[in-house]
Amino acid sequence: MSPIRVVLVGYGPVGARFVEGLLPAVRAGAIALTVVAGEPVEAYNRVLVAEYAVGNADLETMLVGDRDAAEEAGAAVLLGVRATRIDRDAHLVHLSTGESLPYDRLVLATGSRANVPTLDGVERHRRDLADLERHPSTLVARDDDLPAGVTALRDLDDAERVLEAVRGRRRIVVLGAGVLGLELALAAAHAGAQVCVVHHGPHPMPRNLDRGAGHVLRSALRRTGITVIANSRAEAIGFRTDRDGTRRFDMLVTADGKQVRGDLLVLSCGVSPRTELATLAGLRTAVGIVVGRDLASWSDPDVFAIGDCAHVVERTEQTVGRRILPGAPSGLIGPGWRQAEHLAGRFAEAAAFGTAAAGAAPALAPGLAPDVHAPEPLAPERDAIVMLKAEHVDVVAVGDVTADPWDDDAVAPRRRVAQWADPEHLRYVKMVTENGILTGFASVGMPRTAAELTLLFERAAELPADRSLLLRFDGPDDDPSTRADAFAPDATVCWCNGVTVGRILESAACGSATLECVGRDTRAGTGCGGCRGRIAEVLARSAADAQVPDRDGAAGMPA
């Protein structure tokens, strides 16, 4: 029985998780896996690129792939090789080396690229079908070339440019006030760089925060020394010429006439899925590569997509005829990892079934069971919890928080909004409920309250009738024993990997005493990193419990 030939294009965190899930089937000879990596380095966690860019992380701690283990199992990992074209009729992937790879199943994990805004002085390429057909060598699997002194922050090369500016204590201008841009701005300012954030919205993080939370966050940014320029749309960049003749970024010019000078401009204007391979191959694309809940392309059942490039839409009579499809890729690492694990499990299951059915000749592909194209659908994702990871600035938000306490009850008679603000001390929280159940909240400067609200949101639990009771968690008289529920064994700590308090305690009982050890054992804290403080709290609680004397007077773990 021939193995199933699986080709994976893309070797970021999601691709690496897919490889990890397939390795048992690769070792068994049921699947022949080839990985087209693109970048010349092992798979690393892109969420931590901002930390790398300010010197707070090194590549070793960012690595999430294990090329040696994959190749030892029998997989081929092609670092520094790009996929340039897909021939769906011949089931071939053409490579930048001039070679071609045959496949039975093709998985696209191409991720996303940084958006380049429309600015005079910066060349910005379209990637529609006509342009891709005219300029495939410059547009497919390549990023736009940016002028000297202008960078995005998506890969290690970008991070090196930022790191040089941070170490030189230069002036950094961040264009955009989303989560990633603000995390970089705060980290760079903390490292000693001069930082200015420019954005065209009324307040930072407009997609996640309401007006009140946004304005409190803006005040917190300014108190850290960051200059914030709001309501200013960037229009052009000005250049200066270095002594060596290099034309380099000098200033950002806004539509209202401001000239913001700096040494480095960092574009943090969102991302777009890398869909050019799919577009050229004639696959249906919308915001991303359109796949069903089985992660198979609407256009070709032998092609799948996972991670930032996958636009998951259930295929129905209503959706199939729509020009504009609902939803979009989540852009978060947790959902991508769950997609990778789900698809790897289905491939491995199909391979095992086909291998067991020796002598069978399925019509779909060698070694595949006839039902391989009808996997169990992936469960829909809930609203993602967004956390701003920075020292001394705590921001957590989830759900729709645009409602105000004074909205007309007739529009949403079961909705209630509770809001509390203390701008002088940079604290704010808003809670939105339906029938008493928490559906969204925004919290700034209230870390313990945010942790409690996160638990209530996770469990779709009712808030106390007196919402002010929740504020005590960040008060001086807070008694942690009243928050014991936060340490319940089934409470989720790491949202990216779905790791609970109980799993971390098990790891600690087996000798994992540090964040790094827990991460290696459970994967907790290896995604966005927003849960590392909570993991430390669980470990501290575990260590304290371990010192409680037993009945014989000896310290030990409680029974």
Coordinates of C-alpha atoms in Angstrom, one line a residue:
M1 CA 0.0 0.0 0.0
S2 CA 1.5 3.3 -1.1
P3 CA 1.7 6.1 1.6
I4 CA -0.4 9.2 1.2
R5 CA 1.8 12.0 -0.2
V6 CA 1.1 15.1 1.8
V7 CA 2.7 18.4 0.9
L8 CA 2.6 21.3 3.5
V9 CA 3.3 24.8 2.2
G10 CA 4.2 27.0 5.2
Y11 CA 6.2 26.2 8.3
G12 CA 5.2 28.7 10.9
P13 CA 3.7 27.8 14.3
V14 CA 0.6 26.4 12.7
G15 CA 2.5 24.4 10.1
A16 CA 4.8 23.1 12.8
R17 CA 1.9 21.9 14.9
F18 CA 0.4 20.1 11.9
V19 CA 3.8 18.4 11.3
E20 CA 3.9 17.3 14.9
G21 CA 0.5 15.7 14.7
L22 CA 1.4 13.8 11.6
L23 CA 4.7 12.3 12.8
P24 CA 3.3 9.0 14.2
A25 CA 1.7 8.3 10.8
V26 CA 4.9 9.4 9.0
R27 CA 7.0 7.0 11.2
A28 CA 4.6 4.2 10.4
G29 CA 5.0 4.8 6.7
A30 CA 1.4 5.6 6.1
I31 CA 2.1 9.2 5.2
A32 CA 4.9 10.7 3.1
L33 CA 5.3 14.3 4.3
T34 CA 7.2 17.1 2.6
V35 CA 7.3 20.6 4.1
V36 CA 8.0 23.6 2.0
A37 CA 9.2 26.1 4.6
G38 CA 9.9 29.3 2.8
E39 CA 12.1 30.9 5.4
P40 CA 15.6 29.5 5.9
V41 CA 15.1 29.0 9.7
E42 CA 13.3 26.5 11.9
A43 CA 9.7 27.3 12.7
Y44 CA 9.4 30.0 15.3
N45 CA 6.6 31.7 17.2
R46 CA 5.8 34.9 15.3
V47 CA 3.7 36.2 18.2
L48 CA 7.0 36.8 20.1
V49 CA 8.7 38.7 17.3
A50 CA 8.1 42.0 19.1
E51 CA 9.9 40.6 22.2
Y52 CA 12.8 39.5 20.0
A53 CA 12.8 43.0 18.4
V54 CA 13.6 44.7 21.8
G55 CA 16.0 42.1 23.0
N56 CA 13.6 40.4 25.5
A57 CA 13.6 37.0 23.7
D58 CA 16.1 35.0 21.7
L59 CA 15.5 32.6 18.8
E60 CA 16.1 29.5 20.9
T61 CA 13.1 30.3 23.2
M62 CA 10.9 31.2 20.2
L63 CA 11.4 27.9 18.3
V64 CA 8.2 25.8 18.0
G65 CA 9.3 23.3 15.3
D66 CA 11.5 20.3 15.6
R67 CA 13.1 19.7 12.2
D68 CA 15.4 17.0 13.4
A69 CA 12.5 14.9 14.8
A70 CA 10.5 15.4 11.6
E71 CA 13.4 14.3 9.4
E72 CA 14.2 11.4 11.7
A73 CA 10.6 10.2 11.3
G74 CA 11.0 10.3 7.5
A75 CA 9.6 13.7 6.6
A76 CA 11.4 16.1 4.3
V77 CA 11.7 19.7 5.5
L78 CA 12.8 22.2 2.8
L79 CA 14.1 25.3 4.5
G80 CA 14.5 28.4 2.4
V81 CA 12.5 27.0 -0.5
R82 CA 9.3 28.7 -1.8
A83 CA 6.3 27.3 -3.5
T84 CA 5.7 29.3 -6.7
R85 CA 2.7 27.6 -8.4
I86 CA 0.1 24.8 -7.8
D87 CA -0.9 22.6 -10.7
R88 CA -4.2 21.1 -9.5
D89 CA -4.8 19.0 -12.6
A90 CA -1.4 17.3 -12.3
H91 CA -1.3 17.4 -8.5
L92 CA 2.0 19.2 -8.5
V93 CA 3.6 22.0 -6.4
H94 CA 6.3 23.9 -8.3
L95 CA 9.2 25.2 -6.3
S96 CA 11.6 28.1 -6.4
T97 CA 14.4 25.6 -7.0
G98 CA 12.8 24.6 -10.3
E99 CA 11.7 21.2 -8.9
S100 CA 8.1 19.9 -8.6
L101 CA 6.5 17.9 -5.8
P102 CA 3.7 15.5 -6.4
Y103 CA 0.9 15.4 -3.8
D104 CA -2.2 13.5 -2.9
R105 CA -3.2 16.1 -0.3
L106 CA -2.0 19.7 -0.2
V107 CA -2.1 21.7 2.9
L108 CA -1.7 25.5 2.8
A109 CA -0.4 27.1 6.0
T110 CA 1.0 30.2 4.3
G111 CA 0.0 32.7 7.1
S112 CA -0.4 36.4 6.5
R113 CA 1.7 39.4 5.5
A114 CA 1.8 42.9 6.9
N115 CA -0.5 45.4 5.2
V116 CA 1.3 48.2 3.5
P117 CA -0.9 51.4 3.7
T118 CA -1.3 53.8 0.8
L119 CA 1.5 56.3 1.4
D120 CA 3.3 58.6 -1.1
G121 CA 6.8 57.4 -1.2
V122 CA 6.1 53.7 -0.5
E123 CA 5.4 51.3 -3.4
R124 CA 2.4 49.1 -2.8
H125 CA 1.5 46.1 -5.0
R126 CA -1.9 44.7 -5.8
R127 CA -2.2 40.9 -5.7
D128 CA -5.3 40.3 -7.8
L129 CA -5.3 37.5 -10.4
A130 CA -4.2 39.8 -13.3
D131 CA -1.2 41.2 -11.5
L132 CA -0.2 37.8 -10.2
E133 CA -0.3 36.3 -13.7
R134 CA 1.8 39.3 -15.0
H135 CA 4.4 39.3 -12.2
P136 CA 4.5 35.9 -10.5
S137 CA 8.2 36.0 -9.7
T138 CA 7.9 39.2 -7.7
L139 CA 4.5 38.9 -6.1
V140 CA 4.1 35.2 -5.2
A141 CA 5.4 34.2 -1.8
R142 CA 7.3 37.5 -1.5
D143 CA 6.7 40.6 0.6
D144 CA 6.8 44.2 -0.8
D145 CA 10.1 45.9 -0.8
L146 CA 10.1 48.9 1.6
P147 CA 12.4 51.9 1.6
A148 CA 15.3 52.1 4.0
G149 CA 14.2 53.1 7.4
V150 CA 10.7 51.6 6.9
T151 CA 9.7 48.1 8.1
A152 CA 6.9 45.9 9.1
L153 CA 7.2 43.4 12.0
R154 CA 6.4 39.9 10.8
D155 CA 9.6 38.0 10.7
L156 CA 13.1 37.9 12.1
D157 CA 14.6 40.2 9.5
D158 CA 12.0 42.9 10.4
A159 CA 12.8 42.3 14.1
E160 CA 16.6 42.8 13.5
R161 CA 15.9 46.2 12.0
V162 CA 13.8 47.2 15.0
L163 CA 16.4 45.8 17.4
E164 CA 19.1 47.9 15.9
A165 CA 17.0 51.1 16.4
V166 CA 16.1 50.1 20.0
R167 CA 19.8 49.5 20.9
G168 CA 20.7 52.8 19.3
R169 CA 18.0 54.5 21.4
R170 CA 16.7 56.0 18.1
R171 CA 13.3 57.6 17.4
I172 CA 10.8 54.9 16.4
V173 CA 7.5 55.9 14.8
V174 CA 4.8 53.2 15.0
L175 CA 2.0 53.6 12.4
G176 CA -1.1 51.9 13.8
A177 CA -2.5 51.4 17.3
G178 CA -3.6 47.8 17.3
V179 CA -2.5 45.2 19.8
L180 CA 0.8 44.3 18.0
G181 CA 1.8 47.9 17.4
L182 CA 1.2 48.9 21.0
E183 CA 3.0 45.9 22.4
L184 CA 6.0 46.9 20.3
A185 CA 5.7 50.5 21.3
L186 CA 5.6 49.7 25.0
A187 CA 8.4 47.2 24.8
A188 CA 10.6 49.6 22.8
A189 CA 9.9 52.5 25.2
H190 CA 10.7 50.3 28.2
A191 CA 14.0 49.4 26.5
G192 CA 14.9 53.1 26.2
A193 CA 13.9 54.0 22.7
Q194 CA 11.9 57.2 21.9
V195 CA 8.5 56.1 20.6
C196 CA 5.6 57.9 18.9
V197 CA 2.4 56.1 17.9
V198 CA 0.3 57.6 15.1
H199 CA -3.2 56.4 14.2
H200 CA -6.2 57.7 12.5
G201 CA -8.8 56.5 15.0
P202 CA -10.1 58.3 18.1
H203 CA -8.4 55.9 20.5
P204 CA -6.0 52.9 20.6
M205 CA -7.3 49.4 19.9
P206 CA -10.6 50.6 18.4
R207 CA -11.5 47.0 17.3
N208 CA -11.4 45.7 20.8
L209 CA -12.1 48.7 23.2
D210 CA -14.9 51.1 23.7
R211 CA -14.3 54.9 24.0
G212 CA -13.8 54.8 27.7
A213 CA -11.3 52.0 27.8
G214 CA -9.5 53.4 24.8
H215 CA -9.0 56.8 26.4
V216 CA -7.7 55.3 29.7
L217 CA -5.3 53.2 27.6
R218 CA -4.1 56.3 25.8
S219 CA -3.4 58.0 29.1
A220 CA -1.5 54.9 30.3
L221 CA 0.6 55.0 27.1
R222 CA 1.5 58.7 27.6
R223 CA 2.5 58.1 31.2
T224 CA 5.0 55.5 30.0
G225 CA 6.7 58.2 27.8
I226 CA 5.1 57.3 24.5
T227 CA 3.8 60.1 22.3
V228 CA 0.3 59.3 20.9
I229 CA -1.1 61.2 18.0
A230 CA -4.7 60.2 17.3
N231 CA -7.1 61.1 14.6
S232 CA -4.3 61.6 12.1
R233 CA -4.3 59.7 8.8
A234 CA -0.9 59.1 7.4
E235 CA -0.5 60.4 3.9
A236 CA 3.2 60.4 2.9
I237 CA 6.7 59.8 4.1
G238 CA 9.6 62.2 3.6
F239 CA 13.2 61.1 3.0
R240 CA 16.7 62.2 3.8
T241 CA 19.9 61.1 2.0
D242 CA 22.7 59.5 4.1
R243 CA 26.3 60.2 3.4
D244 CA 26.6 56.9 1.5
G245 CA 23.8 58.1 -0.8
T246 CA 21.1 55.9 0.8
R247 CA 17.6 57.4 0.6
R248 CA 16.2 56.8 4.1
F249 CA 13.0 57.5 6.0
D250 CA 13.0 60.9 7.7
M251 CA 9.4 61.8 8.6
L252 CA 5.8 60.7 8.4
V253 CA 3.4 63.3 7.0
T254 CA -0.3 63.2 8.0
A255 CA -3.3 64.5 6.2
D256 CA -3.8 67.3 8.8
G257 CA -0.3 68.6 8.2
K258 CA 1.7 67.1 11.0
Q259 CA 5.3 66.1 10.3
V260 CA 6.4 63.3 12.7
R261 CA 10.2 62.8 12.5
G262 CA 11.9 59.6 13.3
D263 CA 14.7 57.2 12.4
L264 CA 12.6 54.1 11.8
L265 CA 8.9 53.8 10.7
V266 CA 7.2 50.6 11.8
L267 CA 4.1 49.7 9.8
S268 CA 1.5 48.1 12.1
C269 CA -1.6 48.4 10.0
G270 CA -3.0 44.9 10.2
V271 CA -2.3 41.9 8.1
S272 CA -3.7 40.2 5.0
P273 CA -3.7 36.4 4.4
R274 CA -1.2 35.1 1.8
T275 CA -3.6 33.8 -0.8
E276 CA -1.7 34.3 -4.0
L277 CA -0.9 30.6 -4.6
A278 CA -4.6 29.8 -4.2
T279 CA -5.7 32.7 -6.4
L280 CA -3.3 31.6 -9.2
A281 CA -4.5 28.0 -8.8
G282 CA -8.2 29.0 -9.3
L283 CA -9.2 28.2 -5.7
R284 CA -12.1 30.3 -4.2
T285 CA -10.7 33.0 -2.0
A286 CA -12.4 35.8 0.0
V287 CA -10.6 37.4 2.9
G288 CA -8.6 34.2 2.9
I289 CA -8.6 30.8 1.2
V290 CA -12.2 29.6 1.5
V291 CA -12.6 26.3 3.3
G292 CA -15.4 24.5 5.0
R293 CA -15.5 23.4 8.6
D294 CA -13.6 20.2 7.4
L295 CA -10.8 22.7 6.3
A296 CA -11.0 21.5 2.7
S297 CA -11.2 24.1 -0.1
W298 CA -14.6 24.7 -1.6
S299 CA -12.9 24.4 -5.0
D300 CA -10.8 21.3 -4.6
P301 CA -11.3 18.5 -2.0
D302 CA -7.6 17.6 -2.2
V303 CA -6.5 21.1 -1.0
F304 CA -6.8 22.2 2.6
A305 CA -5.9 25.5 4.4
I306 CA -5.2 26.1 8.1
G307 CA -4.2 29.1 10.2
D308 CA -4.1 32.8 9.2
C309 CA -4.7 32.0 5.5
A310 CA -7.9 29.9 6.1
H311 CA -11.3 31.6 5.8
V312 CA -13.6 29.0 7.3
V313 CA -17.2 29.3 6.0
E314 CA -19.8 26.6 6.1
R315 CA -20.8 25.7 2.6
T316 CA -24.6 26.0 2.2
E317 CA -27.0 26.9 -0.6
Q318 CA -27.0 30.4 0.8
T319 CA -23.3 30.9 1.1
V320 CA -22.1 29.2 -2.1
G321 CA -23.9 31.8 -4.2
R322 CA -22.7 34.9 -2.3
R323 CA -20.0 37.2 -3.7
I324 CA -19.0 38.4 -0.2
L325 CA -18.7 35.7 2.4
P326 CA -19.1 36.3 6.2
G327 CA -16.3 36.0 8.7
A328 CA -12.5 36.1 8.2
P329 CA -9.4 34.3 9.5
S330 CA -9.1 34.9 13.2
G331 CA -5.5 36.0 13.0
L332 CA -4.8 34.3 16.4
I333 CA -2.5 31.4 17.1
G334 CA -4.8 29.4 19.3
P335 CA -7.5 28.7 16.6
G336 CA -4.7 28.0 14.1
W337 CA -3.2 25.4 16.4
R338 CA -6.6 23.7 16.9
Q339 CA -7.1 23.6 13.1
A340 CA -3.7 22.0 12.6
E341 CA -4.3 19.4 15.3
H342 CA -7.8 18.6 13.9
L343 CA -6.6 18.2 10.3
A344 CA -3.5 16.2 11.3
G345 CA -5.7 13.8 13.3
R346 CA -8.1 13.3 10.4
F347 CA -5.2 12.6 7.9
A348 CA -3.7 10.2 10.4
E349 CA -7.0 8.4 10.9
A350 CA -7.6 8.2 7.1
A351 CA -4.1 6.8 6.6
A352 CA -4.5 4.2 9.3
F353 CA -7.8 3.1 7.8
G354 CA -6.4 2.9 4.3
T355 CA -3.3 1.0 5.5
A356 CA -5.5 -1.5 7.4
A357 CA -7.6 -2.1 4.3
A358 CA -4.8 -3.9 2.5
G359 CA -5.6 -4.8 -1.1
A360 CA -8.3 -2.1 -1.4
A361 CA -8.2 0.3 -4.3
P362 CA -9.9 3.5 -3.2
A363 CA -10.7 5.8 -6.1
L364 CA -9.7 9.0 -4.2
A365 CA -5.9 8.4 -3.8
P366 CA -3.5 5.7 -2.8
G367 CA -4.0 4.5 0.8
L368 CA -7.0 6.8 1.5
A369 CA -10.3 5.6 3.0
P370 CA -13.4 6.6 1.0
D371 CA -14.6 8.8 3.7
V372 CA -11.5 11.0 4.0
H373 CA -13.3 13.9 2.5
A374 CA -16.0 13.9 5.1
P375 CA -14.2 14.5 8.4
E376 CA -15.9 15.6 11.5
P377 CA -16.3 19.3 11.2
L378 CA -14.2 21.6 13.4
A379 CA -16.1 23.2 16.2
P380 CA -16.8 26.9 15.8
E381 CA -14.5 29.2 17.7
R382 CA -15.8 31.5 20.4
D383 CA -15.0 35.1 20.5
A384 CA -11.2 35.4 21.2
I385 CA -10.0 37.1 24.4
V386 CA -7.5 39.8 23.4
M387 CA -4.7 40.7 25.9
L388 CA -2.2 43.5 25.6
K389 CA 1.1 42.0 26.9
A390 CA 3.2 44.8 28.4
E391 CA 4.8 45.7 31.7
H392 CA 2.6 47.9 33.9
V393 CA -0.2 48.2 31.3
D394 CA -3.0 45.6 31.7
V395 CA -5.6 45.4 29.0
V396 CA -8.1 42.5 28.4
A397 CA -11.1 42.6 26.2
V398 CA -13.5 40.2 24.5
G399 CA -16.8 40.4 22.7
D400 CA -18.8 43.5 21.6
V401 CA -18.4 46.3 24.2
T402 CA -19.8 49.1 22.0
A403 CA -23.1 49.3 24.0
D404 CA -23.5 52.0 26.6
P405 CA -25.3 51.9 29.9
W406 CA -27.8 54.6 28.6
D407 CA -28.8 52.8 25.4
D408 CA -32.5 52.4 24.7
D409 CA -33.6 49.2 26.4
A410 CA -36.2 48.7 23.7
V411 CA -33.5 47.8 21.2
A412 CA -32.0 45.1 23.4
P413 CA -34.3 44.6 26.3
R414 CA -32.3 41.8 27.9
R415 CA -28.9 43.5 27.6
R416 CA -27.4 45.3 30.6
V417 CA -24.2 47.4 30.7
A418 CA -22.2 48.1 33.9
Q419 CA -19.3 50.6 33.7
W420 CA -16.7 51.9 36.2
A421 CA -14.0 54.4 35.5
D422 CA -11.1 55.9 37.5
P423 CA -9.1 57.7 34.8
E424 CA -6.8 59.4 37.3
H425 CA -5.4 56.0 38.4
L426 CA -5.7 54.5 34.8
R427 CA -8.4 52.0 35.7
Y428 CA -11.6 51.1 33.8
V429 CA -13.9 48.2 33.3
K430 CA -17.1 47.7 31.3
M431 CA -19.3 44.5 31.4
V432 CA -22.0 43.6 28.9
T433 CA -24.5 40.9 29.8
E434 CA -27.5 39.2 28.2
N435 CA -30.0 37.8 30.7
G436 CA -27.2 38.2 33.3
I437 CA -24.7 36.2 31.2
L438 CA -21.4 37.9 30.4
T439 CA -21.1 38.4 26.7
G440 CA -18.3 40.9 26.6
F441 CA -16.0 43.1 28.7
A442 CA -13.2 45.6 28.5
S443 CA -10.7 46.1 31.3
V444 CA -7.8 48.5 31.6
G445 CA -5.5 48.5 34.7
M446 CA -7.7 45.9 36.5
P447 CA -5.8 42.6 36.1
R448 CA -7.5 40.6 38.9
T449 CA -10.9 41.8 37.9
A450 CA -10.1 40.9 34.3
A451 CA -9.0 37.4 35.4
E452 CA -12.3 36.8 37.2
L453 CA -14.3 38.1 34.2
T454 CA -12.3 35.9 31.9
L455 CA -13.4 32.9 33.9
L456 CA -17.0 34.0 34.0
F457 CA -16.9 34.5 30.2
E458 CA -15.3 31.1 29.6
R459 CA -18.1 29.4 31.6
A460 CA -20.9 31.6 30.2
A461 CA -21.7 32.3 33.9
E462 CA -24.0 34.9 35.4
L463 CA -22.5 38.0 37.0
P464 CA -23.4 38.8 40.5
A465 CA -26.5 41.1 40.7
D466 CA -24.3 43.7 42.3
R467 CA -21.6 44.2 39.7
S468 CA -19.5 46.3 42.0
L469 CA -18.6 43.2 43.9
L470 CA -16.2 42.3 41.1
L471 CA -14.2 45.5 41.6
R472 CA -12.9 44.3 45.0
F473 CA -10.5 42.0 43.3
D474 CA -8.2 44.9 42.5
G475 CA -8.8 46.7 45.8
P476 CA -6.3 46.8 48.7
D477 CA -8.5 44.5 50.9
D478 CA -8.8 41.7 48.4
D479 CA -8.6 38.3 49.9
P480 CA -7.2 35.8 47.3
S481 CA -9.1 33.0 49.1
T482 CA -12.3 34.5 47.9
R483 CA -11.1 33.9 44.3
A484 CA -10.4 30.2 44.8
D485 CA -12.6 29.5 41.7
A486 CA -9.8 31.0 39.6
F487 CA -7.6 28.0 40.7
A488 CA -10.3 25.4 40.1
P489 CA -8.7 22.4 38.2
D490 CA -10.9 22.9 35.2
A491 CA -10.2 26.7 34.9
T492 CA -8.4 27.5 31.6
V493 CA -5.1 29.2 32.0
C494 CA -3.6 29.0 28.5
W495 CA -6.2 29.9 25.9
C496 CA -4.0 29.2 22.9
N497 CA -3.4 25.6 23.9
G498 CA -6.4 24.9 26.1
V499 CA -4.3 24.1 29.2
T500 CA -6.1 24.1 32.6
V501 CA -5.0 24.7 36.2
G502 CA -5.2 21.0 36.8
R503 CA -2.9 20.1 34.0
I504 CA -0.3 22.7 35.2
L505 CA -0.6 21.3 38.8
E506 CA 0.1 17.8 37.4
S507 CA 3.1 19.1 35.6
A508 CA 4.4 20.8 38.7
A509 CA 3.8 17.6 40.8
C510 CA 6.1 15.8 38.2
G511 CA 8.9 18.3 38.7
S512 CA 8.1 21.2 36.4
A513 CA 9.0 24.1 38.7
T514 CA 9.5 26.9 36.1
L515 CA 7.5 28.6 33.3
E516 CA 9.9 27.0 30.7
C517 CA 9.5 23.5 32.2
V518 CA 5.7 23.8 32.2
G519 CA 5.8 25.1 28.6
R520 CA 7.8 22.1 27.4
D521 CA 5.5 19.7 29.2
T522 CA 2.1 21.2 28.6
R523 CA 2.7 23.9 25.9
A524 CA 1.1 26.4 28.2
G525 CA 2.6 29.9 27.7
T526 CA 4.1 29.0 24.3
G527 CA 1.5 30.9 22.3
C528 CA 0.7 34.5 22.7
G529 CA 2.4 34.6 26.1
G530 CA -0.5 36.4 27.8
C531 CA -1.0 33.7 30.3
R532 CA 2.5 33.5 31.7
G533 CA 1.6 35.6 34.7
R534 CA -1.3 33.2 35.5
I535 CA 1.0 30.2 35.1
A536 CA 3.4 31.7 37.6
E537 CA 0.6 32.3 40.1
V538 CA -0.5 28.6 39.7
L539 CA 3.1 27.4 40.2
A540 CA 3.5 29.7 43.3
R541 CA 0.3 28.3 44.8
S542 CA 1.4 24.8 44.1
A543 CA 4.8 25.4 45.8
A544 CA 3.0 27.0 48.8
D545 CA 0.7 24.0 49.1
A546 CA 3.6 21.7 48.9
Q547 CA 5.0 23.3 52.1
V548 CA 1.8 22.7 54.1
P549 CA 2.7 20.3 57.0
D550 CA 0.9 17.1 57.0
R551 CA -0.5 15.4 60.1
D552 CA 2.9 14.0 61.0
G553 CA 4.5 17.5 60.7
A554 CA 6.2 16.9 57.4
A555 CA 5.8 19.2 54.5
G556 CA 4.4 17.7 51.4
M557 CA 1.8 17.9 48.6
P558 CA -1.8 17.8 49.9
A559 CA -3.5 14.5 49.3

